[in-house]
CSV table of C-alpha atoms in Angstrom, one decimal:
chain,number,residue,atom,x,y,z
A,574,UNK,CA,-28.5,63.6,49.4
A,575,UNK,CA,-28.1,66.3,52.0
A,576,UNK,CA,-26.5,69.5,50.8
A,577,UNK,CA,-22.8,69.8,51.1
A,578,UNK,CA,-22.2,72.4,53.9
A,579,UNK,CA,-19.0,74.3,54.0
A,580,UNK,CA,-17.4,74.2,57.4
A,581,UNK,CA,-19.2,70.9,58.4
A,582,UNK,CA,-17.0,68.3,60.1
A,583,UNK,CA,-18.1,65.6,57.6
A,584,UNK,CA,-18.0,67.9,54.5
A,585,UNK,CA,-14.4,67.1,53.4
A,586,UNK,CA,-15.0,63.3,53.8
A,587,UNK,CA,-18.3,63.3,52.0
A,588,UNK,CA,-17.1,65.5,49.2
A,589,UNK,CA,-14.1,63.3,48.6
A,590,UNK,CA,-16.4,60.3,48.2
A,591,UNK,CA,-18.5,62.3,45.8
A,592,UNK,CA,-15.5,63.1,43.5
A,593,UNK,CA,-13.9,59.7,43.9
A,594,UNK,CA,-14.4,58.8,40.2
A,595,UNK,CA,-12.7,62.1,39.2
A,596,UNK,CA,-9.7,61.3,41.4
A,597,UNK,CA,-9.5,57.8,40.1
A,598,UNK,CA,-9.5,59.0,36.5
A,599,UNK,CA,-6.7,61.5,37.2
A,600,UNK,CA,-4.6,58.9,39.2
A,601,UNK,CA,-5.1,56.2,36.5
A,602,UNK,CA,-3.8,58.5,33.8
A,603,UNK,CA,-0.3,57.7,34.9
A,604,UNK,CA,0.7,61.2,34.0
A,605,UNK,CA,2.5,63.1,36.8
A,606,UNK,CA,5.6,63.3,38.9
A,607,UNK,CA,7.2,59.9,39.6
A,608,UNK,CA,9.0,59.2,42.9
A,609,UNK,CA,10.5,55.8,42.6
A,610,UNK,CA,7.8,53.7,40.9
A,611,UNK,CA,4.9,55.8,42.3
A,612,UNK,CA,3.1,58.4,40.3
A,613,UNK,CA,1.9,61.5,42.3
A,614,UNK,CA,-0.3,63.7,40.2
A,615,UNK,CA,-3.1,64.9,42.4
A,616,UNK,CA,-3.4,66.2,46.0
A,617,UNK,CA,-6.9,66.8,47.4
A,618,UNK,CA,-8.4,68.3,50.5
A,619,UNK,CA,-12.2,68.7,50.1
A,620,UNK,CA,-12.6,70.8,47.0
A,621,UNK,CA,-9.0,72.1,46.9
A,622,UNK,CA,-7.3,70.1,44.2
A,623,UNK,CA,-3.6,70.3,43.2
A,624,UNK,CA,-2.4,68.8,39.9
A,625,UNK,CA,1.2,67.9,39.6
A,626,UNK,CA,3.1,67.2,36.3
A,627,UNK,CA,6.8,67.5,35.2
A,628,UNK,CA,5.9,69.0,31.8
A,629,UNK,CA,3.5,71.5,30.2
A,630,UNK,CA,1.9,68.8,28.0
A,631,UNK,CA,1.4,66.5,31.0
A,632,UNK,CA,-0.3,69.1,33.1
A,633,UNK,CA,-2.6,70.2,30.2
A,634,UNK,CA,-3.6,66.5,29.8
A,635,UNK,CA,-4.5,66.4,33.5
A,636,UNK,CA,-6.5,69.6,33.2
A,637,UNK,CA,-8.4,68.0,30.3
A,638,UNK,CA,-9.2,64.9,32.4
A,639,UNK,CA,-10.3,67.1,35.2
A,640,UNK,CA,-12.7,69.1,32.9
A,641,UNK,CA,-14.3,66.0,31.5
A,642,UNK,CA,-14.8,64.2,34.8
A,643,UNK,CA,-16.1,67.4,36.6
A,644,UNK,CA,-18.6,67.9,33.8
A,645,UNK,CA,-19.9,64.3,34.4
A,646,UNK,CA,-20.3,65.1,38.1
A,647,UNK,CA,-22.1,68.4,37.3
A,648,UNK,CA,-19.2,70.4,38.9
A,649,UNK,CA,-17.5,73.5,37.6
A,650,UNK,CA,-14.0,74.8,38.2
A,651,UNK,CA,-13.7,78.4,39.4
A,652,UNK,CA,-11.3,79.9,36.8
A,653,UNK,CA,-10.7,83.0,39.0
A,654,UNK,CA,-9.3,80.7,41.7
A,655,UNK,CA,-7.5,78.3,39.5
A,656,UNK,CA,-3.8,79.2,38.9
A,657,UNK,CA,-0.6,77.6,37.7
A,658,UNK,CA,2.8,77.7,39.2
A,659,UNK,CA,6.1,76.6,37.8
A,660,UNK,CA,8.7,75.2,40.2
A,661,UNK,CA,12.2,75.5,38.9
A,662,UNK,CA,14.5,72.5,39.1
A,663,UNK,CA,17.8,72.6,41.1
A,664,UNK,CA,19.7,71.8,37.9
A,665,UNK,CA,18.7,74.7,35.7
A,666,UNK,CA,20.8,73.4,32.8
A,667,UNK,CA,18.3,70.6,32.3
A,668,UNK,CA,15.6,73.1,31.5
A,669,UNK,CA,14.5,73.6,27.9
A,670,UNK,CA,12.9,77.0,28.6
A,671,UNK,CA,11.4,79.3,31.3
A,672,UNK,CA,8.4,80.6,29.4
A,673,UNK,CA,5.3,78.4,28.7
A,674,UNK,CA,2.1,79.0,26.9
A,675,UNK,CA,-1.1,79.5,29.0
A,676,UNK,CA,-2.9,76.4,30.2
A,677,UNK,CA,-6.5,76.0,29.1
A,678,UNK,CA,-9.5,74.9,31.2
A,679,UNK,CA,-13.0,75.0,29.7
A,680,UNK,CA,-12.0,77.5,27.0
A,681,UNK,CA,-10.4,79.9,29.4
A,682,UNK,CA,-6.7,80.7,30.0
A,683,UNK,CA,-5.2,80.1,33.4
A,684,UNK,CA,-3.0,82.6,35.0
A,685,UNK,CA,0.6,81.9,36.1
A,686,UNK,CA,1.5,83.1,39.6
A,687,UNK,CA,4.7,83.3,41.6
A,688,UNK,CA,3.0,82.6,44.9
A,689,UNK,CA,-0.4,81.2,46.1
A,690,UNK,CA,-2.1,80.6,49.4
A,691,UNK,CA,-3.0,76.9,49.7
A,692,UNK,CA,-4.8,75.6,52.9
A,693,UNK,CA,-3.6,78.7,54.7
A,694,UNK,CA,0.1,78.3,53.8
A,695,UNK,CA,1.7,80.6,51.2
A,696,UNK,CA,3.6,78.6,48.6
A,697,UNK,CA,6.1,80.4,46.3
A,698,UNK,CA,7.7,79.3,43.0
A,699,UNK,CA,11.2,79.3,44.6
A,700,UNK,CA,10.0,77.3,47.7
A,701,UNK,CA,10.9,80.2,50.0
A,702,UNK,CA,9.1,80.5,53.3
A,703,UNK,CA,9.8,84.2,53.9
A,704,UNK,CA,6.4,85.3,52.5
A,705,UNK,CA,4.5,82.8,54.7
A,706,UNK,CA,6.5,84.1,57.7
A,707,UNK,CA,5.4,87.6,56.9
A,708,UNK,CA,1.8,86.4,56.8
A,709,UNK,CA,2.1,84.8,60.2
A,710,UNK,CA,3.7,87.9,61.7
A,711,UNK,CA,0.8,90.1,60.4
A,712,UNK,CA,-1.7,87.6,61.6
A,713,UNK,CA,-0.2,87.4,65.1
A,714,UNK,CA,-0.2,91.2,65.5
A,715,UNK,CA,-3.9,91.3,64.5
A,716,UNK,CA,-4.9,88.6,66.9
A,717,UNK,CA,-2.9,90.2,69.7
A,718,UNK,CA,-4.5,93.6,69.2
A,719,UNK,CA,-8.0,92.0,69.3
A,720,UNK,CA,-7.1,90.3,72.6
A,721,UNK,CA,-5.8,93.5,74.1
A,722,UNK,CA,-8.9,95.4,73.1
A,723,UNK,CA,-11.3,92.9,74.5
A,724,UNK,CA,-9.6,91.1,77.4
A,725,UNK,CA,-7.0,93.5,78.8
A,726,UNK,CA,-8.7,93.5,82.2
A,727,UNK,CA,-8.8,89.7,82.7
A,728,UNK,CA,-6.9,87.8,85.2
A,729,UNK,CA,-3.4,86.4,84.5
A,730,UNK,CA,-4.7,82.9,84.3
A,731,UNK,CA,-7.3,83.8,81.7
A,732,UNK,CA,-4.8,85.9,79.7
A,733,UNK,CA,-2.4,83.0,79.6
A,734,UNK,CA,-5.1,80.7,78.2
A,735,UNK,CA,-6.1,83.2,75.7
A,736,UNK,CA,-2.6,83.8,74.5
A,737,UNK,CA,-2.0,80.1,74.2
A,738,UNK,CA,-5.2,79.7,72.2
A,739,UNK,CA,-5.0,82.7,69.8
A,740,UNK,CA,-1.3,83.8,69.6
A,741,UNK,CA,0.5,80.5,69.7
A,742,UNK,CA,-1.5,78.6,67.0
A,743,UNK,CA,1.3,78.3,64.4
A,744,UNK,CA,0.0,75.2,62.8
A,745,UNK,CA,2.4,75.3,59.8
A,746,UNK,CA,5.5,76.6,61.5
A,747,UNK,CA,7.2,73.2,61.3
A,748,UNK,CA,7.0,73.2,57.5
A,749,UNK,CA,9.4,76.2,57.2
A,750,UNK,CA,12.7,75.1,55.9
A,751,UNK,CA,14.0,77.7,53.5
A,752,UNK,CA,14.1,81.3,54.7
A,753,UNK,CA,16.4,84.2,55.5
A,754,UNK,CA,17.6,84.5,59.1
A,755,UNK,CA,16.2,88.0,59.2
A,756,UNK,CA,12.7,86.7,58.7
A,757,UNK,CA,13.0,84.4,61.7
A,758,UNK,CA,14.4,87.3,63.8
A,759,UNK,CA,11.4,89.4,62.9
A,760,UNK,CA,9.0,86.6,63.9
A,761,UNK,CA,10.8,86.1,67.2
A,762,UNK,CA,10.6,89.9,67.8
A,763,UNK,CA,6.9,89.8,66.9
A,764,UNK,CA,6.2,87.0,69.5
A,765,UNK,CA,8.1,88.9,72.2
A,766,UNK,CA,6.4,92.2,71.5
A,767,UNK,CA,2.9,90.6,71.5
A,768,UNK,CA,3.7,88.8,74.7
A,769,UNK,CA,4.7,92.0,76.5
A,770,UNK,CA,1.9,94.1,75.1
A,771,UNK,CA,-0.9,91.7,76.1
A,772,UNK,CA,0.4,91.1,79.6
A,773,UNK,CA,1.1,94.8,80.2
A,774,UNK,CA,4.9,94.8,80.3
A,775,UNK,CA,7.0,97.7,79.0
A,776,UNK,CA,9.0,97.5,75.8
A,777,UNK,CA,12.4,97.2,77.4
A,778,UNK,CA,11.4,94.8,80.2
A,779,UNK,CA,13.3,91.6,80.3
A,780,UNK,CA,11.8,88.9,78.0
A,781,UNK,CA,13.1,86.2,80.3
A,782,UNK,CA,11.3,87.8,83.3
A,783,UNK,CA,8.1,88.0,81.2
A,784,UNK,CA,8.2,84.3,80.3
A,785,UNK,CA,9.0,83.3,83.9
A,786,UNK,CA,6.1,85.3,85.4
A,787,UNK,CA,3.6,84.2,82.8
A,788,UNK,CA,4.8,80.6,82.6
A,789,UNK,CA,4.7,80.7,78.8
A,790,UNK,CA,7.3,79.1,76.5
A,791,UNK,CA,9.9,81.1,74.6
A,792,UNK,CA,9.7,81.5,70.9
A,793,UNK,CA,12.5,79.1,70.3
A,794,UNK,CA,10.8,76.5,72.5
A,795,UNK,CA,7.5,76.9,70.5
A,796,UNK,CA,9.4,76.3,67.3
A,797,UNK,CA,11.3,73.3,68.7
A,798,UNK,CA,8.1,71.7,70.0
A,799,UNK,CA,6.3,72.2,66.7
A,800,UNK,CA,9.3,70.7,64.8
A,801,UNK,CA,9.4,67.7,67.1
A,802,UNK,CA,5.7,67.0,66.9
A,803,UNK,CA,5.7,67.3,63.1
A,804,UNK,CA,8.6,64.9,62.7
A,805,UNK,CA,7.1,62.4,65.1
A,806,UNK,CA,3.8,62.4,63.2
A,807,UNK,CA,5.7,62.3,59.9
A,808,UNK,CA,7.7,59.2,61.1
A,809,UNK,CA,4.5,57.4,62.3
A,810,UNK,CA,2.3,58.2,59.3
A,811,UNK,CA,1.2,55.2,57.2
A,812,UNK,CA,0.0,57.1,54.2
A,813,UNK,CA,1.5,55.6,51.0
A,814,UNK,CA,2.7,59.0,49.7
A,815,UNK,CA,4.3,59.9,53.0
A,816,UNK,CA,5.9,56.5,53.3
A,817,UNK,CA,7.4,56.9,49.8
A,818,UNK,CA,8.7,60.4,50.5
A,819,UNK,CA,10.1,59.3,53.9
A,820,UNK,CA,11.9,56.4,52.2
A,821,UNK,CA,13.4,58.8,49.6
A,822,UNK,CA,14.5,61.1,52.5
A,823,UNK,CA,12.8,64.2,50.9
A,824,UNK,CA,12.3,65.8,54.3
């Protein structure tokens, strides 16, 4: 078998085939979060695995299954990158407690965290998107500064293409649903500042004028297009999990 190469186009697909028995074992345990009559207990993209359970005992059972199956495949879990997160229910009176003992995996304790970066998106225990917005703002300023430093003397057409490619790649922006209005205002301000800086406009120049002369969409237009594209793909997706969530109107 060829070596699994990180970054390869086929790597996620091939690796998912390699750990298929592990995934089947977790799925067939019937321990997890039920939506309707369907049990959802594992989400996987390549070697990034998320286990879902409604109780401490249930999640510990899934971790035990994961450990046994990964040992059979000669795989090891990176304890330093394996963390736990507790999502509080909306009805807090249904909770028995807020403190839980540490989960164990291979003789090691797993750390509880309040936020974690998964597939580039920051997930928080309270499902707030403010922290992910701050990550995107910092990332956009960094990308814009790189473009200014390397391509400030390029033609307008080239700059437009560069800005579209490197400063408008908000692949997860349509997932934001819970955030403070101030966070969105800061992101809008970041977009407008980067636009003016890269194309050589002054701070107090009209944003509308900048958009008209460059032919680029406004921040609100970018957000609206991303939301429309996401909901269109969401409505057309035939994945069993997405179909169930769509039927339950979770999004």
